[in-house]
Amino acid sequence: MTAKIISGREVAENILQDLKKRVDILKKKNITPKLVVVLVGDMKASASYVAQKEKFAVKAGIDSEVLRFNSEISESEILNQIDEINKDDEIHGVIVQLPLPDHISVTKVLNRIDPKKDVDGFTPTNVGKLFLGEETLVSCTPKGIMSMLESTGTDLNGKNVTVIGRSNIVGKPVSILCQQQNATVTMCHSRTKDLNAKLADADVVIVAVGVAKFINGDQIPSGAIVIDVGIHNIDGKLCGDVDFETASEKASAITPVPGGVGPMTVCALIENTIIAAERI
Ligand code: NAP
């Protein structure tokens, strides 16, 4: 079997066109959704993610601003900045680009964000609401993954989903979202025994491990849908947590790297900013 490629770029473009219509409606009410990105330091990878966010914001017709700080900024100065953003009615969404320098507590900074403006969905309030199945701003990568699965026409009801990785930003939230759609979810992590057995009856495999080409075609059940969250630069070439060449021979559909989950994550961020603006 040769897998269908689930193009995150294409799915994101379609969603952005719909989002633009929602933005036009808001603009008629004199509301222009605005996203602020807080960027500390000069990490090359962070700068390129931020550039992609700005590009998508333009496509959807929303405003975006990057607040840049050098890596010497103190924790209290960053917290003060967050307070100012929280008070500013013209700003609907804020994210803090991670990682932060070691002297700044990520937990303190993220917890300071007003949950109504927390478009990354990382605050305890929004994570709690997700857990309880309440309406909330859902974190972007899991939200993007769910949109991609939806784009394939997959009904998760009664399906087996194996998630590899239990991080707070990917593995845990995507497991909850799949469970809310009545999938039976198996969550795997570094202490999981016999990973291959956990994959054997999976209809959908979601891999967020952070190890290049960690999963290969031999481990993928024939016909499964594979969502590859990982992103690695190996000798100047990007690849995911899944060995695409072998996995695409077994899967019925698979996300590429690049052009898979990455653009969907950014698209979800833009959608969350629009949702935050619609709620005011
Ligand atoms: P993370 O916080 O490092 O978590 C990795 C998870 O993988 C952990 O739960 C860990 O288990 C598990 N793991 C590690 N080794 C394993 C093994 N041998 N067997 C089974 N599980 C194992 O990573 P993350 O933030 O979720 O990100 C994962 C990957 O996705 C990274 O490559 C990251 O760059 C990428 N990513 C991409 C996007 C995007 O938009 N494209 C967004 C977010 C992340 P333990 O909990 O037991 O340690």
Coordinates of C-alpha atoms and ligand atoms in Angstrom, one line a residue:
M1 CA 0.0 0.0 0.0
T2 CA 1.3 3.5 -0.8
A3 CA -0.1 6.0 1.6
K4 CA -2.1 9.1 0.7
I5 CA -0.2 12.2 1.8
I6 CA -2.1 14.4 4.2
S7 CA -0.8 17.8 3.3
G8 CA -0.9 20.1 6.3
R9 CA -0.1 23.0 3.9
E10 CA -3.3 22.3 1.8
V11 CA -5.5 21.7 4.8
A12 CA -4.2 24.9 6.5
E13 CA -4.8 27.0 3.3
N14 CA -8.4 25.8 3.2
I15 CA -9.0 26.6 6.9
L16 CA -7.3 30.0 6.5
Q17 CA -9.7 30.9 3.7
D18 CA -12.7 30.2 6.0
L19 CA -11.0 32.0 8.9
K20 CA -10.6 35.1 6.7
K21 CA -14.4 35.2 6.3
R22 CA -14.8 35.2 10.0
V23 CA -12.3 38.0 10.3
D24 CA -14.2 40.0 7.7
I25 CA -17.4 39.7 9.9
L26 CA -15.4 40.9 13.0
K27 CA -13.9 43.8 11.0
K28 CA -17.5 45.0 10.1
K29 CA -18.0 45.3 13.9
N30 CA -14.7 47.3 14.1
I31 CA -12.8 44.4 15.7
T32 CA -9.5 43.3 14.1
P33 CA -8.2 40.2 15.9
K34 CA -4.7 40.8 17.1
L35 CA -2.0 38.3 18.1
V36 CA 1.1 39.3 20.1
V37 CA 4.1 37.0 20.2
V38 CA 6.6 37.5 23.0
L39 CA 10.1 36.5 21.7
V40 CA 13.0 36.4 24.1
G41 CA 16.6 35.9 22.8
D42 CA 17.7 35.3 19.3
M43 CA 17.3 31.5 18.7
K44 CA 17.3 30.9 15.0
A45 CA 14.5 28.2 15.2
S46 CA 12.3 30.5 17.3
A47 CA 12.7 33.3 14.8
S48 CA 11.7 31.1 11.9
Y49 CA 8.5 29.8 13.7
V50 CA 7.6 33.4 14.5
A51 CA 8.0 34.4 10.8
Q52 CA 5.6 31.6 9.8
K53 CA 3.1 32.8 12.4
E54 CA 3.3 36.4 11.0
K55 CA 2.8 35.0 7.4
F56 CA -0.3 33.1 8.4
A57 CA -1.7 36.1 10.3
V58 CA -1.5 38.2 7.1
K59 CA -3.3 35.4 5.1
A60 CA -6.2 35.4 7.6
G61 CA -6.3 39.2 7.7
I62 CA -5.5 39.5 11.4
D63 CA -3.0 41.9 13.1
S64 CA 0.1 40.5 14.7
E65 CA 3.0 42.0 16.5
V66 CA 6.3 40.5 17.8
L67 CA 7.6 41.9 21.0
R68 CA 11.3 41.2 21.0
F69 CA 13.5 41.1 24.2
N70 CA 17.1 40.3 24.6
S71 CA 17.9 37.2 26.6
E72 CA 19.1 39.4 29.6
I73 CA 15.6 40.5 30.4
S74 CA 14.6 39.7 33.9
E75 CA 11.7 37.4 34.9
S76 CA 9.8 40.3 36.6
E77 CA 10.1 42.5 33.4
I78 CA 8.6 39.7 31.3
L79 CA 5.8 39.3 33.9
N80 CA 5.1 43.0 33.8
Q81 CA 4.9 42.8 30.0
I82 CA 2.4 40.0 30.2
D83 CA 0.3 42.2 32.7
E84 CA 0.3 45.0 30.2
I85 CA -0.8 42.7 27.4
N86 CA -3.6 41.3 29.6
K87 CA -4.9 44.8 30.1
D88 CA -4.8 45.9 26.5
D89 CA -8.2 45.6 24.9
E90 CA -6.7 45.8 21.4
I91 CA -4.9 42.5 21.9
H92 CA -6.9 39.3 21.7
G93 CA -4.2 36.6 21.9
V94 CA -0.7 36.3 23.3
I95 CA 1.9 33.6 23.1
V96 CA 5.3 33.4 24.6
Q97 CA 7.7 31.7 22.2
L98 CA 9.5 28.8 24.0
P99 CA 12.2 28.0 25.0
L100 CA 12.9 30.9 27.5
P101 CA 16.3 31.6 29.0
D102 CA 17.1 29.4 32.1
H103 CA 16.6 32.3 34.6
I104 CA 13.0 32.8 33.6
S105 CA 10.4 30.3 34.9
V106 CA 8.2 29.1 32.0
T107 CA 5.5 28.0 34.4
K108 CA 5.3 31.5 36.1
V109 CA 5.2 33.3 32.7
L110 CA 2.6 31.0 31.1
N111 CA 0.4 31.1 34.3
R112 CA 0.4 34.9 34.2
I113 CA -1.4 35.0 30.8
D114 CA -5.1 35.8 31.0
P115 CA -6.8 32.5 30.0
K116 CA -9.1 34.4 27.7
K117 CA -6.0 35.5 25.7
D118 CA -4.1 32.2 26.1
V119 CA -4.2 31.2 22.4
D120 CA -1.6 28.5 23.0
G121 CA -4.0 26.8 25.4
F122 CA -1.2 26.3 28.0
T123 CA -2.7 27.9 31.1
P124 CA -4.0 25.6 33.9
T125 CA -7.5 27.1 33.4
N126 CA -7.6 26.1 29.7
V127 CA -5.9 22.8 30.2
G128 CA -8.4 22.0 33.0
K129 CA -11.3 22.9 30.7
L130 CA -10.0 20.7 28.0
F131 CA -9.8 17.8 30.5
L132 CA -13.3 18.5 31.6
G133 CA -14.6 18.6 28.0
E134 CA -15.6 22.3 28.3
E135 CA -15.3 24.9 25.5
T136 CA -11.8 26.4 25.7
L137 CA -8.8 27.5 23.7
V138 CA -7.3 24.1 22.8
S139 CA -3.5 24.0 22.4
C140 CA -2.4 24.4 18.8
T141 CA -0.6 21.2 17.8
P142 CA -3.3 18.8 19.1
K143 CA -6.0 21.0 17.6
G144 CA -4.1 21.0 14.3
I145 CA -3.8 17.2 14.4
M146 CA -7.5 16.8 15.0
S147 CA -8.2 19.1 12.0
M148 CA -5.9 16.9 9.8
L149 CA -7.7 13.7 10.9
E150 CA -11.0 15.4 10.1
S151 CA -9.7 16.3 6.7
T152 CA -9.2 12.6 5.9
G153 CA -12.9 12.0 6.7
T154 CA -11.9 9.6 9.5
D155 CA -14.6 9.0 12.2
L156 CA -12.7 8.2 15.4
N157 CA -15.7 6.6 17.0
G158 CA -14.6 3.2 18.3
K159 CA -11.2 3.4 16.5
N160 CA -7.9 2.5 18.2
V161 CA -5.5 5.4 18.5
T162 CA -2.0 4.8 19.8
V163 CA -0.2 8.0 20.9
I164 CA 3.5 7.8 21.5
G165 CA 4.7 10.6 23.8
R166 CA 2.9 12.1 26.8
S167 CA 4.1 15.7 26.7
N168 CA 1.8 18.5 28.1
I169 CA 1.8 20.2 24.7
V170 CA 1.1 17.2 22.4
G171 CA 0.7 13.7 23.7
K172 CA -1.6 14.4 26.7
P173 CA -4.0 16.9 25.0
V174 CA -4.3 15.0 21.8
S175 CA -5.1 11.8 23.7
I176 CA -7.9 13.6 25.5
L177 CA -9.3 15.0 22.2
C178 CA -9.3 11.6 20.6
Q179 CA -11.0 10.1 23.6
Q180 CA -13.6 12.8 23.4
Q181 CA -14.4 11.6 19.9
N182 CA -14.9 8.1 21.3
A183 CA -11.6 6.6 20.2
T184 CA -9.9 4.0 22.5
V185 CA -6.6 5.6 23.2
T186 CA -3.3 3.9 24.2
M187 CA -0.7 6.4 25.5
C188 CA 2.9 5.3 25.3
H189 CA 6.0 6.8 26.7
S190 CA 9.6 6.0 27.5
R191 CA 8.7 3.4 30.1
T192 CA 6.2 1.6 27.9
K193 CA 6.9 -2.1 27.6
D194 CA 6.6 -3.8 24.2
L195 CA 5.7 -0.7 22.1
N196 CA 5.2 -2.8 19.0
A197 CA 2.3 -4.7 20.8
K198 CA 0.7 -1.3 21.6
L199 CA 0.9 -0.4 17.9
A200 CA -0.3 -3.7 16.5
D201 CA -4.1 -2.9 16.4
A202 CA -3.9 0.8 15.9
D203 CA -6.1 2.5 13.4
V204 CA -4.4 5.8 14.0
V205 CA -0.8 6.3 15.2
I206 CA 0.3 9.7 16.5
V207 CA 4.0 10.0 17.1
A208 CA 5.4 12.9 19.3
V209 CA 8.6 11.5 20.7
G210 CA 11.3 13.9 19.6
V211 CA 13.6 11.2 18.2
A212 CA 14.3 11.3 14.4
K213 CA 12.8 8.3 12.5
F214 CA 11.9 6.6 15.8
I215 CA 9.0 4.6 14.2
N216 CA 9.4 2.7 11.0
G217 CA 7.2 0.9 8.5
D218 CA 7.6 -2.5 10.2
Q219 CA 5.8 -1.1 13.3
I220 CA 2.9 0.4 11.5
P221 CA -0.2 -1.8 11.0
S222 CA -1.2 -2.1 7.4
G223 CA -3.8 0.7 6.6
A224 CA -3.2 2.8 9.7
I225 CA -3.3 6.6 9.5
V226 CA 0.1 8.0 10.7
I227 CA 0.5 11.5 12.1
D228 CA 4.1 12.5 12.5
V229 CA 4.6 15.4 15.0
G230 CA 8.4 15.4 15.2
I231 CA 10.6 17.7 13.4
H232 CA 14.4 17.3 13.1
N233 CA 17.1 18.8 11.0
I234 CA 19.5 16.1 10.0
D235 CA 22.4 17.4 8.0
G236 CA 20.3 20.2 6.6
K237 CA 17.4 17.9 5.7
L238 CA 14.1 17.9 7.7
C239 CA 12.6 14.7 8.9
G240 CA 10.0 13.6 11.5
D241 CA 9.8 11.0 14.3
V242 CA 8.6 8.5 11.7
D243 CA 10.7 7.0 8.9
F244 CA 8.5 8.3 6.1
E245 CA 9.8 6.0 3.3
T246 CA 9.0 2.7 5.0
A247 CA 5.9 4.0 6.9
S248 CA 4.3 5.3 3.8
E249 CA 4.5 1.7 2.3
K250 CA 2.3 0.5 5.2
A251 CA 0.0 3.4 6.1
S252 CA -3.2 4.3 4.3
A253 CA -2.5 8.0 4.9
I254 CA 0.5 9.8 6.5
T255 CA 1.6 13.4 7.2
P256 CA 4.9 14.6 5.7
V257 CA 7.7 16.5 7.4
P258 CA 7.9 19.3 6.5
G259 CA 4.4 20.4 5.4
G260 CA 2.4 18.2 7.8
V261 CA 1.6 19.0 11.4
G262 CA 3.8 22.2 11.4
P263 CA 1.5 24.4 9.3
M264 CA -1.6 23.0 11.0
T265 CA -0.2 24.2 14.4
V266 CA 0.2 27.7 13.1
C267 CA -3.2 27.7 11.6
A268 CA -4.7 26.6 14.9
L269 CA -3.0 29.5 16.6
I270 CA -4.6 31.9 14.2
E271 CA -8.0 30.3 14.7
N272 CA -7.6 30.6 18.5
T273 CA -6.9 34.3 18.1
I274 CA -10.0 34.7 16.1
I275 CA -12.1 32.7 18.6
A276 CA -10.7 34.9 21.4
A277 CA -11.7 38.0 19.4
E278 CA -15.2 36.6 18.7
R279 CA -15.8 36.0 22.4
I280 CA -15.4 39.6 23.5
Ligands
NAP1 P1 8.8 16.0 24.7 O1 8.2 17.0 25.6 O2 10.3 15.8 24.6 O3 8.1 14.6 25.0 C1 8.6 13.4 24.3 C2 7.8 12.2 24.8 O4 8.3 11.1 24.1 C3 7.8 12.0 26.3 O5 6.5 11.7 26.8 C4 8.7 10.7 26.4 O6 8.4 9.8 27.4 C5 8.4 10.0 25.1 N1 9.5 9.2 24.7 C6 10.8 9.5 24.6 N2 11.6 8.4 24.3 C7 10.7 7.4 24.1 C8 10.8 6.0 23.8 N3 12.0 5.5 23.5 N4 9.7 5.3 23.7 C9 8.5 5.8 23.9 N5 8.3 7.1 24.2 C10 9.4 7.9 24.4 O7 8.4 16.3 23.2 P2 7.1 17.1 22.5 O8 7.2 18.5 22.9 O9 5.9 16.4 22.7 O10 7.6 17.0 21.0 C11 7.8 15.8 20.3 C12 8.3 16.2 18.9 O11 7.4 16.9 18.2 C13 9.6 17.0 18.9 O12 10.4 16.6 17.8 C14 9.1 18.4 18.7 O13 10.1 19.2 18.0 C15 8.0 18.1 17.8 N6 6.9 19.2 17.8 C16 6.5 19.6 16.7 C17 5.4 20.5 16.6 C18 4.9 21.0 15.3 O14 4.2 22.0 15.3 N7 5.3 20.4 14.2 C19 4.9 21.0 17.8 C20 5.3 20.5 19.0 C21 6.3 19.5 19.0 P3 8.6 10.2 29.0 O15 7.4 11.1 29.3 O16 8.5 8.9 29.7 O17 9.9 10.9 29.1

